[in-house]
Amino acid sequence: MDNTMNNTTEDRRVQKTKKALRKSLSVLLAKKNIQAITVKELTNLADVHRGTFYFHYKDVYDLQEQIENEILEEIKGIFDAHPPDENHDKVLSMLTVFNQYLYKNAEICHLFINGNGNYNFCDKLRMMIKDEYLHKWIENLSKKSSGEDLEYFCDFIMAGYIAVVGRWLAGRMQITPEELTLKMQHMALEGIGFLN
């Protein structure tokens, strides 16, 4: 029993340390590029000993990559919980949950999508959405869902989605995730008619 309590306490400490480092990375990324951030200023801001930092991460880039991977894994969980089919309501439900996730994690997601982070995150996000969701959804809607045209369409949708989400996060989310989802639905279904 004592061992279980010690493990729980240790797990909480590790979580608290990682949360402090994640928050500090967000604060620093809002001011400067990842290349300019040192372990010393990161650990000072997080009030974490440098040895503790190096116990969990090799360097600042490793911290960023681990945070990115956690975010991508959580997003994949959203896709897994909302498998694509031809039912538009299910797609909208997934998109709403996805936008709510971005809203709850706005600070770090904004920096990774728009800011001073490593721009590989956007590429990883695009590829994951495309591979894990978009291809499957389109295959359910269209029998001609292969080849070059499918790739053009997926790239078109993804570029638009990332741009809209980036603008929303940069604008301090003036509308709710649910309102954003509805705007995206109208843009996708109505094209230029959305402006009317």
Tab-separated table of C-alpha atoms in Angstrom:
chain	number	residue	atom	x	y	z
A	1	MET	CA	0.000	0.000	0.000
A	2	ASP	CA	2.820	2.409	0.891
A	3	ASN	CA	4.486	1.711	-2.447
A	4	THR	CA	1.279	2.576	-4.331
A	5	MET	CA	0.968	5.859	-2.433
A	6	ASN	CA	4.609	6.707	-3.167
A	7	ASN	CA	4.098	5.982	-6.867
A	8	THR	CA	0.963	8.153	-6.931
A	9	THR	CA	2.801	11.014	-5.214
A	10	GLU	CA	5.713	10.633	-7.618
A	11	ASP	CA	3.368	10.539	-10.619
A	12	ARG	CA	1.713	13.755	-9.425
A	13	ARG	CA	5.101	15.415	-8.988
A	14	VAL	CA	6.176	14.351	-12.479
A	15	GLN	CA	2.898	15.633	-13.931
A	16	LYS	CA	3.271	18.912	-12.054
A	17	THR	CA	6.865	19.303	-13.295
A	18	LYS	CA	5.921	18.551	-16.894
A	19	LYS	CA	2.947	20.929	-16.691
A	20	ALA	CA	5.188	23.713	-15.361
A	21	LEU	CA	7.717	23.130	-18.140
A	22	ARG	CA	4.954	23.058	-20.776
A	23	LYS	CA	3.532	26.348	-19.461
A	24	SER	CA	6.992	27.939	-19.363
A	25	LEU	CA	7.701	26.827	-22.916
A	26	SER	CA	4.417	28.464	-23.989
A	27	VAL	CA	5.368	31.724	-22.269
A	28	LEU	CA	8.816	31.769	-23.890
A	29	LEU	CA	7.547	30.754	-27.347
A	30	ALA	CA	5.181	33.733	-27.230
A	31	LYS	CA	8.276	35.971	-27.045
A	32	LYS	CA	10.947	34.239	-29.124
A	33	ASN	CA	11.786	31.413	-31.503
A	34	ILE	CA	12.486	27.942	-30.149
A	35	GLN	CA	16.122	28.285	-31.255
A	36	ALA	CA	16.602	31.189	-28.824
A	37	ILE	CA	15.209	29.400	-25.758
A	38	THR	CA	17.744	27.964	-23.328
A	39	VAL	CA	17.243	25.198	-20.782
A	40	LYS	CA	18.410	27.598	-18.069
A	41	GLU	CA	15.720	30.229	-18.725
A	42	LEU	CA	13.086	27.527	-19.192
A	43	THR	CA	13.879	25.829	-15.868
A	44	ASN	CA	14.188	29.175	-14.044
A	45	LEU	CA	10.749	30.206	-15.268
A	46	ALA	CA	9.243	26.810	-14.382
A	47	ASP	CA	11.061	26.769	-11.027
A	48	VAL	CA	12.425	23.317	-11.871
A	49	HIS	CA	15.979	22.117	-11.267
A	50	ARG	CA	18.011	21.622	-14.461
A	51	GLY	CA	18.815	18.051	-13.416
A	52	THR	CA	15.091	17.317	-13.220
A	53	PHE	CA	14.649	18.749	-16.709
A	54	TYR	CA	17.415	16.530	-18.105
A	55	PHE	CA	15.923	13.499	-16.370
A	56	HIS	CA	12.845	13.882	-18.631
A	57	TYR	CA	14.185	15.637	-21.766
A	58	LYS	CA	17.391	15.825	-23.794
A	59	ASP	CA	16.946	19.506	-24.660
A	60	VAL	CA	14.317	22.154	-25.432
A	61	TYR	CA	13.595	20.558	-28.816
A	62	ASP	CA	12.906	17.210	-27.149
A	63	LEU	CA	10.463	18.908	-24.753
A	64	GLN	CA	8.689	20.530	-27.690
A	65	GLU	CA	8.570	17.292	-29.657
A	66	GLN	CA	7.147	15.369	-26.702
A	67	ILE	CA	4.446	18.030	-26.216
A	68	GLU	CA	3.644	17.921	-29.942
A	69	ASN	CA	3.400	14.126	-29.847
A	70	GLU	CA	1.083	14.267	-26.808
A	71	ILE	CA	-1.178	16.738	-28.624
A	72	LEU	CA	-1.221	14.648	-31.811
A	73	GLU	CA	-1.993	11.505	-29.803
A	74	GLU	CA	-4.897	13.252	-28.065
A	75	ILE	CA	-6.218	14.458	-31.444
A	76	LYS	CA	-5.931	10.922	-32.830
A	77	GLY	CA	-8.062	9.818	-29.879
A	78	ILE	CA	-10.758	12.264	-31.028
A	79	PHE	CA	-10.691	10.705	-34.512
A	80	ASP	CA	-10.826	7.187	-33.086
A	81	ALA	CA	-13.864	8.122	-30.983
A	82	HIS	CA	-15.638	9.637	-34.030
A	83	PRO	CA	-14.990	7.314	-36.985
A	84	PRO	CA	-15.854	8.905	-40.354
A	85	ASP	CA	-18.863	7.876	-42.389
A	86	GLU	CA	-21.255	9.509	-44.836
A	87	ASN	CA	-23.336	10.966	-41.999
A	88	HIS	CA	-22.561	14.718	-41.938
A	89	ASP	CA	-23.775	15.020	-38.338
A	90	LYS	CA	-21.035	12.640	-37.160
A	91	VAL	CA	-18.401	14.611	-39.067
A	92	LEU	CA	-19.668	17.844	-37.531
A	93	SER	CA	-19.668	16.227	-34.093
A	94	MET	CA	-16.011	15.219	-34.554
A	95	LEU	CA	-15.088	18.681	-35.842
A	96	THR	CA	-16.814	20.324	-32.869
A	97	VAL	CA	-14.941	18.106	-30.394
A	98	PHE	CA	-11.696	18.804	-32.252
A	99	ASN	CA	-12.308	22.579	-32.146
A	100	GLN	CA	-13.190	22.315	-28.436
A	101	TYR	CA	-9.869	20.547	-27.863
A	102	LEU	CA	-8.011	23.375	-29.621
A	103	TYR	CA	-9.946	25.895	-27.522
A	104	LYS	CA	-8.984	24.154	-24.252
A	105	ASN	CA	-5.338	23.979	-25.359
A	106	ALA	CA	-5.362	27.305	-27.194
A	107	GLU	CA	-2.142	28.763	-25.826
A	108	ILE	CA	0.175	25.968	-26.918
A	109	CYS	CA	-1.797	25.071	-30.086
A	110	HIS	CA	-1.709	28.705	-31.222
A	111	LEU	CA	2.055	28.816	-30.783
A	112	PHE	CA	2.601	25.531	-32.596
A	113	ILE	CA	0.283	26.481	-35.475
A	114	ASN	CA	1.012	30.225	-35.789
A	115	GLY	CA	3.957	31.098	-33.631
A	116	ASN	CA	7.588	30.583	-32.874
A	117	GLY	CA	7.560	26.804	-32.585
A	118	ASN	CA	8.831	24.200	-34.993
A	119	TYR	CA	6.712	24.423	-38.142
A	120	ASN	CA	6.875	20.636	-38.551
A	121	PHE	CA	3.893	20.497	-36.194
A	122	CYS	CA	1.543	21.867	-38.873
A	123	ASP	CA	2.861	19.325	-41.369
A	124	LYS	CA	2.401	16.484	-38.877
A	125	LEU	CA	-1.113	17.722	-38.052
A	126	ARG	CA	-2.081	17.998	-41.736
A	127	MET	CA	-0.772	14.527	-42.543
A	128	MET	CA	-2.455	12.958	-39.541
A	129	ILE	CA	-5.850	14.537	-40.270
A	130	LYS	CA	-5.507	13.603	-43.927
A	131	ASP	CA	-4.461	9.993	-43.261
A	132	GLU	CA	-6.523	9.263	-40.157
A	133	TYR	CA	-9.753	10.984	-41.117
A	134	LEU	CA	-10.114	12.840	-44.400
A	135	HIS	CA	-9.234	9.975	-46.749
A	136	LYS	CA	-11.597	7.606	-44.925
A	137	TRP	CA	-14.431	10.148	-44.880
A	138	ILE	CA	-14.109	10.889	-48.600
A	139	GLU	CA	-13.942	7.170	-49.432
A	140	ASN	CA	-17.339	6.797	-47.718
A	141	LEU	CA	-18.789	9.645	-49.798
A	142	SER	CA	-17.339	8.994	-53.230
A	143	LYS	CA	-16.543	5.865	-55.191
A	144	LYS	CA	-14.009	7.865	-57.255
A	145	SER	CA	-11.949	8.705	-54.202
A	146	SER	CA	-8.472	7.853	-55.373
A	147	GLY	CA	-5.621	9.257	-57.369
A	148	GLU	CA	-4.370	12.772	-57.938
A	149	ASP	CA	-7.766	14.484	-57.626
A	150	LEU	CA	-8.248	13.052	-54.136
A	151	GLU	CA	-4.860	14.416	-53.076
A	152	TYR	CA	-5.647	17.870	-54.526
A	153	PHE	CA	-8.979	17.909	-52.705
A	154	CYS	CA	-7.459	16.784	-49.389
A	155	ASP	CA	-4.685	19.392	-49.631
A	156	PHE	CA	-7.266	22.074	-50.439
A	157	ILE	CA	-9.433	21.140	-47.440
A	158	MET	CA	-6.465	20.852	-45.082
A	159	ALA	CA	-4.886	24.172	-46.089
A	160	GLY	CA	-8.223	25.885	-45.542
A	161	TYR	CA	-8.834	24.193	-42.192
A	162	ILE	CA	-5.390	25.013	-40.811
A	163	ALA	CA	-5.671	28.628	-42.035
A	164	VAL	CA	-9.114	29.117	-40.464
A	165	VAL	CA	-8.077	27.522	-37.161
A	166	GLY	CA	-4.860	29.562	-37.153
A	167	ARG	CA	-6.831	32.791	-37.636
A	168	TRP	CA	-9.303	31.789	-34.917
A	169	LEU	CA	-6.555	31.019	-32.397
A	170	ALA	CA	-4.613	34.180	-33.285
A	171	GLY	CA	-7.765	36.284	-32.894
A	172	ARG	CA	-8.220	35.088	-29.297
A	173	MET	CA	-11.196	32.919	-30.286
A	174	GLN	CA	-13.866	35.586	-30.622
A	175	ILE	CA	-16.411	32.860	-31.438
A	176	THR	CA	-17.052	29.540	-29.700
A	177	PRO	CA	-15.764	26.218	-31.040
A	178	GLU	CA	-19.354	25.358	-31.955
A	179	GLU	CA	-19.767	28.583	-33.950
A	180	LEU	CA	-16.453	27.930	-35.691
A	181	THR	CA	-17.641	24.463	-36.697
A	182	LEU	CA	-20.812	25.931	-38.220
A	183	LYS	CA	-18.789	28.519	-40.151
A	184	MET	CA	-16.550	25.759	-41.497
A	185	GLN	CA	-19.583	23.714	-42.509
A	186	HIS	CA	-21.072	26.660	-44.404
A	187	MET	CA	-17.751	27.446	-46.111
A	188	ALA	CA	-17.296	23.832	-47.179
A	189	LEU	CA	-20.852	23.380	-48.481
A	190	GLU	CA	-21.543	26.834	-49.920
A	191	GLY	CA	-18.159	28.016	-51.208
A	192	ILE	CA	-18.288	31.720	-52.119
A	193	GLY	CA	-21.987	31.700	-51.215
A	194	PHE	CA	-20.853	31.647	-47.572
A	195	LEU	CA	-20.229	35.407	-47.867
A	196	ASN	CA	-23.864	36.091	-48.708
